[in-house]
């Protein structure tokens, strides 16, 4: 077996298209997971059990079912109910929704790690609940949750290839399509493997930089 550089050059335009889709899914999926995770966490801390119970059941269901099953449900079942979205939109939402049930646990741990004295001080100052949360509690919790949230960003990146199952041509999807058309598998799959390593490493560097800035 010999390495064919011409195959690599021919594959690069497809790789760039797949990389763009992968990064879109990663960034948008991360934003959805971080936002929804915080929403779930705040809802689970409400005193009303009729809010906590449905949220708890729904998040447990999502967390304990495979991402691939959720993708198939959103992409193939929802259209039967009149809800149709593009493959990429469906994939981004599925990744964000799935991982929001994990990020909610990260937020929960970060909030519970805020010293009780901070809550007591906010109460003594008669701060309204929204200001207590957004000016006192959440800023301190965010500093604690950046490292575990960063781990989930890397996990989301490594899960983007499952979007290929609903026709999204991310990096691995482009490599598979190119390989099937040209009967060359070594070069495109190797390029994709290296790309995942590089993107994961760059993402980890960015997250460590963000963590250091928040600690200051």
Short mmCIF file of N, CA, C and O in Angstrom, two decimals, residues 58-192:
data_model
loop_
_atom_site.label_atom_id
_atom_site.label_comp_id
_atom_site.label_asym_id
_atom_site.label_seq_id
_atom_site.Cartn_x
_atom_site.Cartn_y
_atom_site.Cartn_z
N UNK A 58 -38.24 14.20 31.82
CA UNK A 58 -37.83 14.45 30.44
C UNK A 58 -36.32 14.39 30.29
O UNK A 58 -35.80 13.77 29.34
N UNK A 59 -35.59 15.02 31.20
CA UNK A 59 -34.13 15.02 31.08
C UNK A 59 -33.54 13.63 31.33
O UNK A 59 -32.57 13.25 30.68
N UNK A 60 -34.13 12.87 32.25
CA UNK A 60 -33.65 11.50 32.47
C UNK A 60 -33.89 10.65 31.22
O UNK A 60 -33.05 9.83 30.85
N UNK A 61 -35.04 10.84 30.58
CA UNK A 61 -35.35 10.08 29.37
C UNK A 61 -34.33 10.40 28.27
O UNK A 61 -33.81 9.49 27.61
N UNK A 62 -34.05 11.68 28.07
CA UNK A 62 -33.12 12.07 27.02
C UNK A 62 -31.72 11.57 27.34
O UNK A 62 -31.00 11.07 26.46
N UNK A 63 -31.30 11.69 28.59
CA UNK A 63 -29.95 11.29 28.97
C UNK A 63 -29.74 9.78 28.85
O UNK A 63 -28.63 9.32 28.58
N UNK A 64 -30.80 9.01 29.02
CA UNK A 64 -30.66 7.55 29.04
C UNK A 64 -31.10 6.87 27.75
O UNK A 64 -31.25 5.65 27.73
N UNK A 65 -31.30 7.64 26.70
CA UNK A 65 -31.54 7.05 25.39
C UNK A 65 -30.43 7.48 24.44
O UNK A 65 -29.87 8.57 24.59
N UNK A 66 -30.07 6.63 23.49
CA UNK A 66 -28.94 6.95 22.60
C UNK A 66 -29.21 8.17 21.73
O UNK A 66 -30.34 8.41 21.29
N UNK A 67 -28.16 8.92 21.48
CA UNK A 67 -28.26 10.08 20.60
C UNK A 67 -28.75 9.68 19.22
O UNK A 67 -29.54 10.40 18.60
N UNK A 68 -28.32 8.52 18.73
CA UNK A 68 -28.73 8.08 17.40
C UNK A 68 -30.24 7.86 17.33
O UNK A 68 -30.88 8.21 16.33
N UNK A 69 -30.82 7.29 18.38
CA UNK A 69 -32.27 7.09 18.42
C UNK A 69 -32.99 8.44 18.40
O UNK A 69 -34.00 8.62 17.70
N UNK A 70 -32.48 9.40 19.15
CA UNK A 70 -33.09 10.73 19.18
C UNK A 70 -33.00 11.40 17.81
O UNK A 70 -33.94 12.06 17.37
N UNK A 71 -31.85 11.23 17.13
CA UNK A 71 -31.70 11.78 15.79
C UNK A 71 -32.75 11.19 14.84
O UNK A 71 -33.40 11.92 14.09
N UNK A 72 -32.89 9.88 14.87
CA UNK A 72 -33.86 9.22 13.99
C UNK A 72 -35.28 9.68 14.30
O UNK A 72 -36.09 9.89 13.38
N UNK A 73 -35.59 9.84 15.58
CA UNK A 73 -36.94 10.28 15.95
C UNK A 73 -37.21 11.68 15.41
O UNK A 73 -38.26 11.93 14.80
N UNK A 74 -36.26 12.60 15.63
CA UNK A 74 -36.47 13.98 15.19
C UNK A 74 -36.51 14.10 13.67
O UNK A 74 -37.27 14.91 13.13
N UNK A 75 -35.71 13.29 12.99
CA UNK A 75 -35.59 13.45 11.54
C UNK A 75 -36.63 12.65 10.76
O UNK A 75 -37.10 13.11 9.71
N UNK A 76 -37.00 11.48 11.27
CA UNK A 76 -37.92 10.62 10.51
C UNK A 76 -39.34 10.58 11.08
O UNK A 76 -40.29 10.35 10.33
N UNK A 77 -39.49 10.77 12.40
CA UNK A 77 -40.81 10.65 13.01
C UNK A 77 -41.54 11.99 13.04
O UNK A 77 -42.73 12.06 12.71
N UNK A 78 -40.85 13.06 13.42
CA UNK A 78 -41.51 14.36 13.51
C UNK A 78 -42.17 14.80 12.19
O UNK A 78 -43.25 15.40 12.23
N UNK A 79 -41.56 14.53 11.01
CA UNK A 79 -42.25 14.91 9.77
C UNK A 79 -43.63 14.27 9.61
O UNK A 79 -44.51 14.84 8.96
N UNK A 80 -43.83 13.09 10.22
CA UNK A 80 -45.14 12.47 10.16
C UNK A 80 -46.17 13.26 10.96
O UNK A 80 -47.37 13.10 10.76
N UNK A 81 -45.68 14.10 11.88
CA UNK A 81 -46.57 14.95 12.67
C UNK A 81 -46.60 16.38 12.12
O UNK A 81 -47.14 17.28 12.76
N UNK A 82 -46.02 16.57 10.94
CA UNK A 82 -46.05 17.88 10.31
C UNK A 82 -44.91 18.81 10.69
O UNK A 82 -44.94 19.99 10.34
N UNK A 83 -43.91 18.29 11.40
CA UNK A 83 -42.76 19.12 11.81
C UNK A 83 -41.54 18.67 11.02
O UNK A 83 -40.98 17.60 11.28
N UNK A 84 -41.15 19.46 10.04
CA UNK A 84 -40.03 19.10 9.18
C UNK A 84 -38.95 20.17 9.25
O UNK A 84 -39.23 21.36 9.11
N UNK A 85 -37.72 19.74 9.48
CA UNK A 85 -36.57 20.63 9.53
C UNK A 85 -35.46 20.05 8.67
O UNK A 85 -35.47 18.86 8.34
N UNK A 86 -34.50 20.90 8.31
CA UNK A 86 -33.37 20.41 7.52
C UNK A 86 -32.56 19.42 8.35
O UNK A 86 -32.63 19.41 9.59
N UNK A 87 -31.77 18.62 7.65
CA UNK A 87 -30.97 17.60 8.34
C UNK A 87 -29.99 18.25 9.32
O UNK A 87 -29.81 17.79 10.45
N UNK A 88 -29.33 19.33 8.89
CA UNK A 88 -28.35 19.98 9.76
C UNK A 88 -29.04 20.60 10.98
O UNK A 88 -28.53 20.48 12.11
N UNK A 89 -30.16 21.27 10.77
CA UNK A 89 -30.90 21.85 11.90
C UNK A 89 -31.31 20.78 12.89
O UNK A 89 -31.18 20.94 14.11
N UNK A 90 -31.81 19.66 12.37
CA UNK A 90 -32.20 18.56 13.23
C UNK A 90 -31.01 18.02 14.01
O UNK A 90 -31.10 17.76 15.22
N UNK A 91 -29.89 17.85 13.32
CA UNK A 91 -28.70 17.32 13.97
C UNK A 91 -28.17 18.24 15.06
O UNK A 91 -27.79 17.78 16.15
N UNK A 92 -28.13 19.54 14.77
CA UNK A 92 -27.65 20.51 15.76
C UNK A 92 -28.54 20.50 16.99
O UNK A 92 -28.04 20.47 18.13
N UNK A 93 -29.86 20.50 16.78
CA UNK A 93 -30.77 20.51 17.91
C UNK A 93 -30.66 19.22 18.72
O UNK A 93 -30.70 19.24 19.96
N UNK A 94 -30.52 18.08 18.03
CA UNK A 94 -30.43 16.80 18.73
C UNK A 94 -29.18 16.75 19.61
O UNK A 94 -29.24 16.31 20.76
N UNK A 95 -28.04 17.19 19.07
CA UNK A 95 -26.81 17.20 19.86
C UNK A 95 -26.96 18.15 21.05
O UNK A 95 -26.60 17.81 22.19
N UNK A 96 -27.49 19.35 20.79
CA UNK A 96 -27.66 20.31 21.88
C UNK A 96 -28.60 19.81 22.95
O UNK A 96 -28.33 19.93 24.15
N UNK A 97 -29.73 19.23 22.55
CA UNK A 97 -30.70 18.71 23.51
C UNK A 97 -30.11 17.56 24.31
O UNK A 97 -30.24 17.51 25.54
N UNK A 98 -29.44 16.64 23.63
CA UNK A 98 -28.88 15.48 24.30
C UNK A 98 -27.86 15.90 25.36
O UNK A 98 -27.92 15.44 26.52
N UNK A 99 -26.95 16.76 24.99
CA UNK A 99 -25.90 17.15 25.93
C UNK A 99 -26.37 18.15 26.96
O UNK A 99 -25.70 18.32 28.00
N UNK A 100 -27.50 18.81 26.74
CA UNK A 100 -28.02 19.72 27.77
C UNK A 100 -28.38 18.96 29.04
O UNK A 100 -28.34 19.52 30.14
N UNK A 101 -28.74 17.68 28.90
CA UNK A 101 -29.08 16.89 30.09
C UNK A 101 -27.83 16.53 30.89
O UNK A 101 -27.95 16.13 32.05
N UNK A 102 -26.67 16.64 30.27
CA UNK A 102 -25.42 16.44 31.01
C UNK A 102 -24.90 17.75 31.57
O UNK A 102 -24.42 17.80 32.72
N UNK A 103 -25.00 18.82 30.79
CA UNK A 103 -24.52 20.11 31.28
C UNK A 103 -25.37 20.60 32.45
O UNK A 103 -24.87 21.35 33.30
N UNK A 104 -26.63 20.20 32.52
CA UNK A 104 -27.45 20.61 33.66
C UNK A 104 -26.87 20.07 34.97
O UNK A 104 -26.93 20.74 36.01
N UNK A 105 -26.28 18.87 34.92
CA UNK A 105 -25.66 18.32 36.12
C UNK A 105 -24.40 19.09 36.49
O UNK A 105 -24.07 19.25 37.67
N UNK A 106 -23.69 19.57 35.48
CA UNK A 106 -22.50 20.38 35.73
C UNK A 106 -22.90 21.70 36.39
O UNK A 106 -22.29 22.13 37.37
N UNK A 107 -23.93 22.34 35.85
CA UNK A 107 -24.42 23.59 36.45
C UNK A 107 -24.90 23.35 37.87
O UNK A 107 -24.65 24.17 38.78
N UNK A 108 -25.60 22.25 38.08
CA UNK A 108 -26.11 21.95 39.42
C UNK A 108 -24.97 21.85 40.42
O UNK A 108 -25.03 22.43 41.52
N UNK A 109 -23.92 21.13 40.04
CA UNK A 109 -22.78 20.98 40.94
C UNK A 109 -22.10 22.32 41.20
O UNK A 109 -21.68 22.62 42.32
N UNK A 110 -22.00 23.15 40.14
CA UNK A 110 -21.37 24.46 40.31
C UNK A 110 -22.17 25.36 41.22
O UNK A 110 -21.60 26.08 42.07
N UNK A 111 -23.49 25.34 41.11
CA UNK A 111 -24.34 26.17 41.95
C UNK A 111 -24.28 25.70 43.40
O UNK A 111 -24.19 26.51 44.34
N UNK A 112 -24.31 24.38 43.59
CA UNK A 112 -24.26 23.86 44.96
C UNK A 112 -22.91 24.11 45.62
O UNK A 112 -22.81 24.09 46.86
N UNK A 113 -21.86 24.36 44.81
CA UNK A 113 -20.54 24.64 45.37
C UNK A 113 -20.38 26.09 45.83
O UNK A 113 -19.40 26.41 46.50
N UNK A 114 -21.32 26.95 45.47
CA UNK A 114 -21.27 28.34 45.93
C UNK A 114 -21.50 28.35 47.44
O UNK A 114 -22.48 27.77 47.92
N UNK A 115 -20.62 28.97 48.23
CA UNK A 115 -20.76 28.96 49.69
C UNK A 115 -22.11 29.47 50.15
O UNK A 115 -22.67 30.42 49.57
N UNK A 116 -22.63 28.86 51.20
CA UNK A 116 -23.93 29.27 51.73
C UNK A 116 -23.92 30.72 52.18
O UNK A 116 -24.95 31.40 52.15
N UNK A 117 -22.75 31.21 52.60
CA UNK A 117 -22.65 32.60 53.04
C UNK A 117 -23.01 33.59 51.95
O UNK A 117 -23.49 34.70 52.24
N UNK A 118 -22.77 33.22 50.69
CA UNK A 118 -23.11 34.10 49.57
C UNK A 118 -24.63 34.27 49.45
O UNK A 118 -25.13 35.36 49.21
N UNK A 119 -25.33 33.15 49.63
CA UNK A 119 -26.80 33.22 49.60
C UNK A 119 -27.31 34.05 50.79
O UNK A 119 -28.23 34.86 50.64
N UNK A 120 -26.71 33.82 51.95
CA UNK A 120 -27.15 34.54 53.14
C UNK A 120 -26.88 36.03 53.01
O UNK A 120 -27.70 36.86 53.44
N UNK A 121 -25.73 36.39 52.42
CA UNK A 121 -25.41 37.80 52.22
C UNK A 121 -26.41 38.47 51.28
O UNK A 121 -26.85 39.60 51.51
N UNK A 122 -26.77 37.75 50.20
CA UNK A 122 -27.75 38.31 49.26
C UNK A 122 -29.10 38.50 49.93
O UNK A 122 -29.80 39.50 49.70
N UNK A 123 -29.47 37.55 50.80
CA UNK A 123 -30.74 37.68 51.53
C UNK A 123 -30.68 38.85 52.51
O UNK A 123 -31.64 39.62 52.64
N UNK A 124 -29.54 39.00 53.20
CA UNK A 124 -29.39 40.11 54.16
C UNK A 124 -29.46 41.46 53.47
O UNK A 124 -29.95 42.44 54.06
N UNK A 125 -29.00 41.52 52.23
CA UNK A 125 -29.04 42.77 51.48
C UNK A 125 -30.37 42.99 50.78
O UNK A 125 -30.55 43.98 50.07
N UNK A 126 -31.28 42.03 50.96
CA UNK A 126 -32.62 42.10 50.34
C UNK A 126 -32.55 42.19 48.82
O UNK A 126 -33.35 42.89 48.18
N UNK A 127 -31.59 41.46 48.24
CA UNK A 127 -31.49 41.45 46.79
C UNK A 127 -32.64 40.64 46.20
O UNK A 127 -32.97 39.57 46.71
N UNK A 128 -33.25 41.11 45.14
CA UNK A 128 -34.30 40.31 44.48
C UNK A 128 -33.70 39.03 43.90
O UNK A 128 -32.49 38.97 43.61
N UNK A 129 -34.54 38.03 43.73
CA UNK A 129 -34.07 36.73 43.26
C UNK A 129 -33.29 36.79 41.95
O UNK A 129 -32.22 36.19 41.83
N UNK A 130 -33.78 37.53 40.92
CA UNK A 130 -33.01 37.58 39.67
C UNK A 130 -31.61 38.15 39.87
O UNK A 130 -30.63 37.63 39.29
N UNK A 131 -31.49 39.19 40.69
CA UNK A 131 -30.17 39.77 40.91
C UNK A 131 -29.28 38.84 41.72
O UNK A 131 -28.07 38.76 41.48
N UNK A 132 -29.86 38.13 42.67
CA UNK A 132 -29.09 37.15 43.44
C UNK A 132 -28.48 36.10 42.52
O UNK A 132 -27.30 35.75 42.63
N UNK A 133 -29.30 35.62 41.57
CA UNK A 133 -28.82 34.59 40.66
C UNK A 133 -27.77 35.13 39.70
O UNK A 133 -26.70 34.54 39.56
N UNK A 134 -28.08 36.23 39.05
CA UNK A 134 -27.23 36.68 37.94
C UNK A 134 -26.07 37.58 38.37
O UNK A 134 -25.11 37.75 37.60
N UNK A 135 -26.13 38.13 39.57
CA UNK A 135 -25.03 38.98 40.04
C UNK A 135 -24.17 38.32 41.10
O UNK A 135 -23.01 38.71 41.29
N UNK A 136 -24.71 37.32 41.80
CA UNK A 136 -23.97 36.71 42.90
C UNK A 136 -23.65 35.24 42.63
O UNK A 136 -22.49 34.82 42.67
N UNK A 137 -24.68 34.45 42.35
CA UNK A 137 -24.51 32.99 42.31
C UNK A 137 -23.89 32.52 41.00
O UNK A 137 -22.85 31.85 40.98
N UNK A 138 -24.52 32.85 39.88
CA UNK A 138 -24.06 32.32 38.60
C UNK A 138 -22.63 32.74 38.24
O UNK A 138 -21.87 31.91 37.70
N UNK A 139 -22.21 34.00 38.47
CA UNK A 139 -20.81 34.34 38.16
C UNK A 139 -19.81 33.45 38.89
O UNK A 139 -18.75 33.11 38.34
N UNK A 140 -20.11 33.10 40.15
CA UNK A 140 -19.21 32.22 40.89
C UNK A 140 -19.30 30.78 40.40
O UNK A 140 -18.30 30.07 40.34
N UNK A 141 -20.51 30.35 40.04
CA UNK A 141 -20.68 28.98 39.57
C UNK A 141 -20.01 28.75 38.23
O UNK A 141 -19.43 27.69 37.98
N UNK A 142 -20.06 29.77 37.35
CA UNK A 142 -19.49 29.62 36.00
C UNK A 142 -18.01 29.33 36.08
O UNK A 142 -17.47 28.52 35.31
N UNK A 143 -17.29 29.96 37.01
CA UNK A 143 -15.85 29.72 37.14
C UNK A 143 -15.56 28.25 37.45
O UNK A 143 -14.52 27.72 37.06
N UNK A 144 -16.47 27.62 38.14
CA UNK A 144 -16.26 26.22 38.54
C UNK A 144 -16.65 25.23 37.45
O UNK A 144 -16.17 24.09 37.45
N UNK A 145 -17.53 25.64 36.55
CA UNK A 145 -18.07 24.66 35.61
C UNK A 145 -17.39 24.69 34.25
O UNK A 145 -17.68 23.82 33.41
N UNK A 146 -16.49 25.65 34.00
CA UNK A 146 -15.86 25.73 32.68
C UNK A 146 -15.11 24.44 32.32
O UNK A 146 -15.27 23.91 31.21
N UNK A 147 -14.26 23.89 33.21
CA UNK A 147 -13.52 22.66 32.82
C UNK A 147 -14.43 21.49 32.44
O UNK A 147 -14.24 20.89 31.36
N UNK A 148 -15.44 21.12 33.27
CA UNK A 148 -16.31 20.00 32.84
C UNK A 148 -17.13 20.32 31.61
O UNK A 148 -17.39 19.44 30.78
N UNK A 149 -17.56 21.59 31.44
CA UNK A 149 -18.28 21.94 30.22
C UNK A 149 -17.38 21.77 29.00
O UNK A 149 -17.83 21.35 27.94
N UNK A 150 -16.10 22.12 29.17
CA UNK A 150 -15.14 21.93 28.08
C UNK A 150 -15.02 20.48 27.66
O UNK A 150 -14.89 20.17 26.47
N UNK A 151 -15.07 19.58 28.64
CA UNK A 151 -15.01 18.15 28.31
C UNK A 151 -16.20 17.74 27.44
O UNK A 151 -16.06 16.91 26.53
N UNK A 152 -17.36 18.31 27.70
CA UNK A 152 -18.53 17.97 26.90
C UNK A 152 -18.46 18.57 25.50
O UNK A 152 -19.03 18.01 24.56
N UNK A 153 -17.77 19.69 25.36
CA UNK A 153 -17.55 20.24 24.01
C UNK A 153 -16.76 19.24 23.17
O UNK A 153 -17.09 18.98 22.01
N UNK A 154 -15.70 18.68 23.76
CA UNK A 154 -14.91 17.67 23.04
C UNK A 154 -15.76 16.45 22.73
O UNK A 154 -15.66 15.87 21.64
N UNK A 155 -16.60 16.05 23.67
CA UNK A 155 -17.47 14.90 23.43
C UNK A 155 -18.45 15.17 22.29
O UNK A 155 -18.71 14.29 21.46
N UNK A 156 -18.99 16.39 22.24
CA UNK A 156 -19.89 16.74 21.14
C UNK A 156 -19.17 16.70 19.80
O UNK A 156 -19.73 16.25 18.80
N UNK A 157 -17.93 17.18 19.79
CA UNK A 157 -17.15 17.12 18.55
C UNK A 157 -17.01 15.67 18.08
O UNK A 157 -17.21 15.38 16.90
N UNK A 158 -16.70 14.78 18.98
CA UNK A 158 -16.50 13.38 18.61
C UNK A 158 -17.81 12.67 18.25
O UNK A 158 -17.79 11.61 17.62
N UNK A 159 -18.94 13.27 18.64
CA UNK A 159 -20.24 12.68 18.28
C UNK A 159 -20.81 13.24 16.99
O UNK A 159 -21.84 12.74 16.51
N UNK A 160 -20.19 14.26 16.41
CA UNK A 160 -20.74 14.82 15.17
C UNK A 160 -20.81 13.81 14.02
O UNK A 160 -21.70 13.96 13.17
N UNK A 161 -19.94 12.78 13.95
CA UNK A 161 -20.10 11.83 12.85
C UNK A 161 -21.43 11.10 12.82
O UNK A 161 -21.83 10.60 11.76
N UNK A 162 -22.16 11.04 13.95
CA UNK A 162 -23.45 10.35 13.91
C UNK A 162 -24.45 11.11 13.04
O UNK A 162 -25.45 10.53 12.61
N UNK A 163 -24.18 12.39 12.76
CA UNK A 163 -25.08 13.16 11.90
C UNK A 163 -25.10 12.60 10.48
O UNK A 163 -26.03 12.86 9.72
N UNK A 164 -24.06 11.84 10.14
CA UNK A 164 -24.02 11.20 8.83
C UNK A 164 -25.22 10.28 8.63
O UNK A 164 -25.67 10.06 7.50
N UNK A 165 -25.77 9.77 9.73
CA UNK A 165 -26.89 8.83 9.64
C UNK A 165 -28.18 9.50 9.16
O UNK A 165 -29.11 8.81 8.74
N UNK A 166 -28.24 10.84 9.23
CA UNK A 166 -29.43 11.56 8.73
C UNK A 166 -29.03 12.44 7.54
O UNK A 166 -29.63 13.50 7.34
N UNK A 167 -28.02 12.02 6.81
CA UNK A 167 -27.59 12.61 5.53
C UNK A 167 -26.80 13.92 5.67
O UNK A 167 -26.58 14.61 4.67
N UNK A 168 -26.37 14.28 6.88
CA UNK A 168 -25.52 15.46 7.04
C UNK A 168 -24.10 15.09 6.66
O UNK A 168 -23.51 14.17 7.24
N UNK A 169 -23.52 15.80 5.70
CA UNK A 169 -22.16 15.47 5.24
C UNK A 169 -21.14 16.28 6.03
O UNK A 169 -20.57 17.25 5.55
N UNK A 170 -20.93 15.88 7.28
CA UNK A 170 -19.83 16.45 8.06
C UNK A 170 -18.53 15.80 7.60
O UNK A 170 -18.48 15.19 6.54
N UNK A 171 -17.48 15.91 8.37
CA UNK A 171 -16.17 15.45 7.90
C UNK A 171 -16.17 13.97 7.53
O UNK A 171 -15.72 13.60 6.43
N UNK A 172 -16.64 13.13 8.42
CA UNK A 172 -16.62 11.70 8.12
C UNK A 172 -17.56 11.35 6.99
O UNK A 172 -17.27 10.47 6.17
N UNK A 173 -18.69 12.05 6.91
CA UNK A 173 -19.62 11.81 5.80
C UNK A 173 -18.99 12.14 4.46
O UNK A 173 -19.17 11.41 3.48
N UNK A 174 -18.24 13.24 4.41
CA UNK A 174 -17.53 13.59 3.17
C UNK A 174 -16.47 12.56 2.84
O UNK A 174 -16.29 12.19 1.67
N UNK A 175 -15.76 12.07 3.85
CA UNK A 175 -14.73 11.06 3.62
C UNK A 175 -15.35 9.76 3.10
O UNK A 175 -14.82 9.13 2.18
N UNK A 176 -16.48 9.38 3.68
CA UNK A 176 -17.14 8.16 3.23
C UNK A 176 -17.62 8.29 1.79
O UNK A 176 -17.45 7.37 0.98
N UNK A 177 -18.23 9.44 1.47
CA UNK A 177 -18.73 9.65 0.11
C UNK A 177 -17.59 9.65 -0.89
O UNK A 177 -17.69 9.01 -1.96
N UNK A 178 -16.50 10.33 -0.57
CA UNK A 178 -15.34 10.37 -1.47
C UNK A 178 -14.75 8.97 -1.65
O UNK A 178 -14.39 8.58 -2.77
N UNK A 179 -14.67 8.22 -0.56
CA UNK A 179 -14.09 6.87 -0.64
C UNK A 179 -14.92 5.95 -1.51
O UNK A 179 -14.39 5.15 -2.29
N UNK A 180 -16.23 6.06 -1.39
CA UNK A 180 -17.10 5.22 -2.19
C UNK A 180 -17.05 5.57 -3.67
O UNK A 180 -17.20 4.70 -4.52
N UNK A 181 -16.83 6.84 -3.97
CA UNK A 181 -16.79 7.28 -5.36
C UNK A 181 -15.44 6.98 -6.02
O UNK A 181 -15.38 6.72 -7.23
N UNK A 182 -14.34 7.01 -5.24
CA UNK A 182 -12.99 6.86 -5.79
C UNK A 182 -12.30 5.57 -5.36
O UNK A 182 -11.17 5.32 -5.78
N UNK A 183 -12.95 4.79 -4.50
CA UNK A 183 -12.38 3.52 -4.03
C UNK A 183 -11.02 3.74 -3.37
O UNK A 183 -10.11 2.93 -3.50
N UNK A 184 -10.90 4.84 -2.63
CA UNK A 184 -9.68 5.14 -1.87
C UNK A 184 -10.12 5.52 -0.46
O UNK A 184 -10.78 6.54 -0.26
N UNK A 185 -9.74 4.69 0.50
CA UNK A 185 -10.22 4.87 1.86
C UNK A 185 -9.13 5.38 2.80
O UNK A 185 -9.42 6.13 3.73
N UNK A 186 -7.90 4.96 2.58
CA UNK A 186 -6.82 5.28 3.52
C UNK A 186 -6.62 6.78 3.67
O UNK A 186 -6.59 7.32 4.79
N UNK A 187 -6.48 7.48 2.56
CA UNK A 187 -6.14 8.91 2.61
C UNK A 187 -7.25 9.75 3.25
O UNK A 187 -6.98 10.51 4.20
N UNK A 188 -8.51 9.67 2.77
CA UNK A 188 -9.54 10.53 3.37
C UNK A 188 -9.82 10.23 4.84
O UNK A 188 -9.99 11.14 5.64
N UNK A 189 -9.84 8.95 5.19
CA UNK A 189 -10.12 8.60 6.59
C UNK A 189 -8.97 9.05 7.50
O UNK A 189 -9.19 9.53 8.62
N UNK A 190 -7.74 8.94 7.02
CA UNK A 190 -6.59 9.40 7.80
C UNK A 190 -6.63 10.91 7.98
O UNK A 190 -6.38 11.43 9.09
N UNK A 191 -6.96 11.64 6.93
CA UNK A 191 -7.07 13.10 7.03
C UNK A 191 -8.13 13.48 8.06
O UNK A 191 -7.92 14.39 8.88
N UNK A 192 -9.25 12.78 8.05
CA UNK A 192 -10.32 13.08 9.01
C UNK A 192 -9.86 12.79 10.43
O UNK A 192 -10.13 13.57 11.36
#
